XYZ file of C-alpha atoms in Angstrom:
146
model
C 0.000 0.000 0.000
C 3.020 2.259 0.199
C 3.015 2.413 -3.609
C -0.457 3.999 -3.478
C 0.832 6.608 -1.083
C 3.898 7.322 -3.235
C 1.758 7.671 -6.379
C -0.544 9.999 -4.492
C 2.391 11.995 -3.145
C 3.915 12.428 -6.611
C 0.636 13.269 -8.352
C -0.474 15.670 -5.614
C 2.832 17.527 -5.515
C 2.887 17.740 -9.307
C -0.522 19.425 -9.058
C 0.515 21.646 -6.136
C 3.436 22.992 -8.148
C 1.341 23.373 -11.269
C -1.572 25.118 -9.542
C 0.738 27.678 -7.944
C 2.333 28.353 -11.347
C -1.119 28.719 -12.898
C -2.349 30.978 -10.080
C 0.644 33.304 -9.888
C 1.930 33.304 -13.478
C -0.291 31.694 -16.086
C -3.819 32.977 -15.376
C -2.742 36.569 -14.692
C -0.864 36.604 -18.019
C -4.107 35.818 -19.881
C -4.894 39.539 -19.694
C -1.823 40.334 -21.821
C -2.787 38.124 -24.774
C -5.034 40.751 -26.336
C -8.611 40.549 -27.533
C -7.782 39.758 -31.159
C -5.986 36.507 -30.368
C -7.547 35.611 -27.060
C -10.173 33.042 -28.081
C -7.660 31.116 -30.199
C -5.176 31.257 -27.334
C -7.797 30.095 -24.806
C -8.883 27.187 -26.997
C -5.260 26.050 -27.362
C -4.750 26.531 -23.626
C -7.693 24.254 -22.806
C -6.502 21.482 -25.114
C -2.879 21.567 -23.974
C -3.776 21.915 -20.302
C -5.878 18.753 -20.509
C -2.778 16.778 -21.485
C -0.701 18.394 -18.726
C -3.185 17.939 -15.873
C -5.467 15.063 -16.877
C -3.185 12.104 -16.149
C -2.025 13.484 -12.804
C -5.502 14.497 -11.654
C -6.788 11.019 -12.528
C -3.833 9.374 -10.777
C -4.430 11.509 -7.706
C -8.153 10.692 -7.706
C -7.582 6.954 -8.214
C -4.997 6.733 -5.435
C -7.174 8.781 -3.090
C -10.071 6.368 -3.616
C -7.782 3.332 -3.335
C -6.308 4.613 -0.069
C -9.796 4.752 1.427
C -9.982 0.975 0.923
C -6.307 0.116 1.417
C -4.778 2.771 3.687
C -1.039 2.675 4.270
C 0.075 1.667 7.784
C -0.730 4.298 10.374
C -2.960 6.420 8.138
C -6.114 6.975 10.168
C -9.572 7.421 8.712
C -9.731 11.111 9.679
C -6.563 11.700 7.697
C -7.857 9.691 4.733
C -11.262 11.364 4.652
C -9.761 14.839 4.981
C -7.789 14.083 1.822
C -10.963 12.876 0.107
C -12.821 16.029 1.174
C -10.096 18.289 -0.166
C -10.109 16.399 -3.450
C -13.886 16.871 -3.700
C -13.386 20.611 -3.170
C -10.823 20.650 -5.989
C -12.951 18.671 -8.447
C -16.164 20.569 -7.652
C -14.359 23.887 -7.931
C -12.927 22.810 -11.274
C -16.316 21.676 -12.593
C -18.468 24.471 -11.168
C -16.161 27.496 -11.137
C -13.159 27.191 -13.456
C -14.497 25.130 -16.391
C -17.540 27.382 -17.003
C -15.295 30.460 -17.031
C -12.882 28.766 -19.423
C -15.812 27.973 -21.741
C -16.889 31.610 -21.797
C -13.311 32.727 -22.408
C -12.976 30.216 -25.269
C -15.773 32.013 -27.104
C -14.944 35.620 -26.206
C -12.578 37.670 -24.107
C -14.280 38.825 -20.937
C -12.288 40.784 -18.346
C -14.861 39.975 -15.660
C -14.734 36.218 -16.360
C -10.951 36.362 -16.381
C -10.942 38.141 -13.007
C -13.410 35.599 -11.609
C -11.267 32.767 -12.976
C -8.174 34.059 -11.173
C -10.065 34.712 -7.929
C -12.004 31.434 -7.917
C -8.838 29.473 -8.675
C -7.644 30.296 -5.156
C -10.091 27.611 -3.970
C -8.121 24.949 -5.849
C -4.765 26.476 -4.986
C -5.521 26.387 -1.258
C -7.124 22.925 -1.359
C -4.228 21.376 -3.308
C -1.720 23.024 -1.008
C -3.609 21.633 1.995
C -3.527 18.158 0.416
C 0.221 18.515 -0.016
C 0.668 19.543 3.612
C -1.509 16.626 4.720
C 0.623 14.155 2.757
C 3.830 15.664 4.151
C 2.517 15.270 7.688
C 1.823 11.603 7.020
C 5.219 11.172 5.333
C 7.039 12.584 8.356
C 4.961 10.389 10.685
C 5.914 7.270 8.737
C 9.553 8.229 8.221
C 10.315 10.445 11.250
C 14.092 10.034 11.117
C 14.490 10.583 7.400
């Protein structure tokens, strides 16, 4: 079951790093693309982002579910279910907040939707960071002398 934890650790930290890059660099730079090229840029962004995030998000989700059934030694249910809850926050935020704004931006540039995208993305940024912290706490509990 340690392999599940390691896969979760890798996939979660990949997403933690990526979400901070997106939050601080990528999304704010959308405003500099310009109206004339924005929809084409946004459409390309959506396609390419799917390839960059899809496999890791699915790996993270699969290992989170698997860990509910086969938790690593010493991982209590409160710890496990907190991770599940944070993942639900991330996926619901993605589906209900970010994806609809991306769809609008794929059809037209909208400064208000762009602002709301950047602001609402803090939900995912905080939740993924919290998942990372949670996994580090478990890691240091399992390997305290490392």
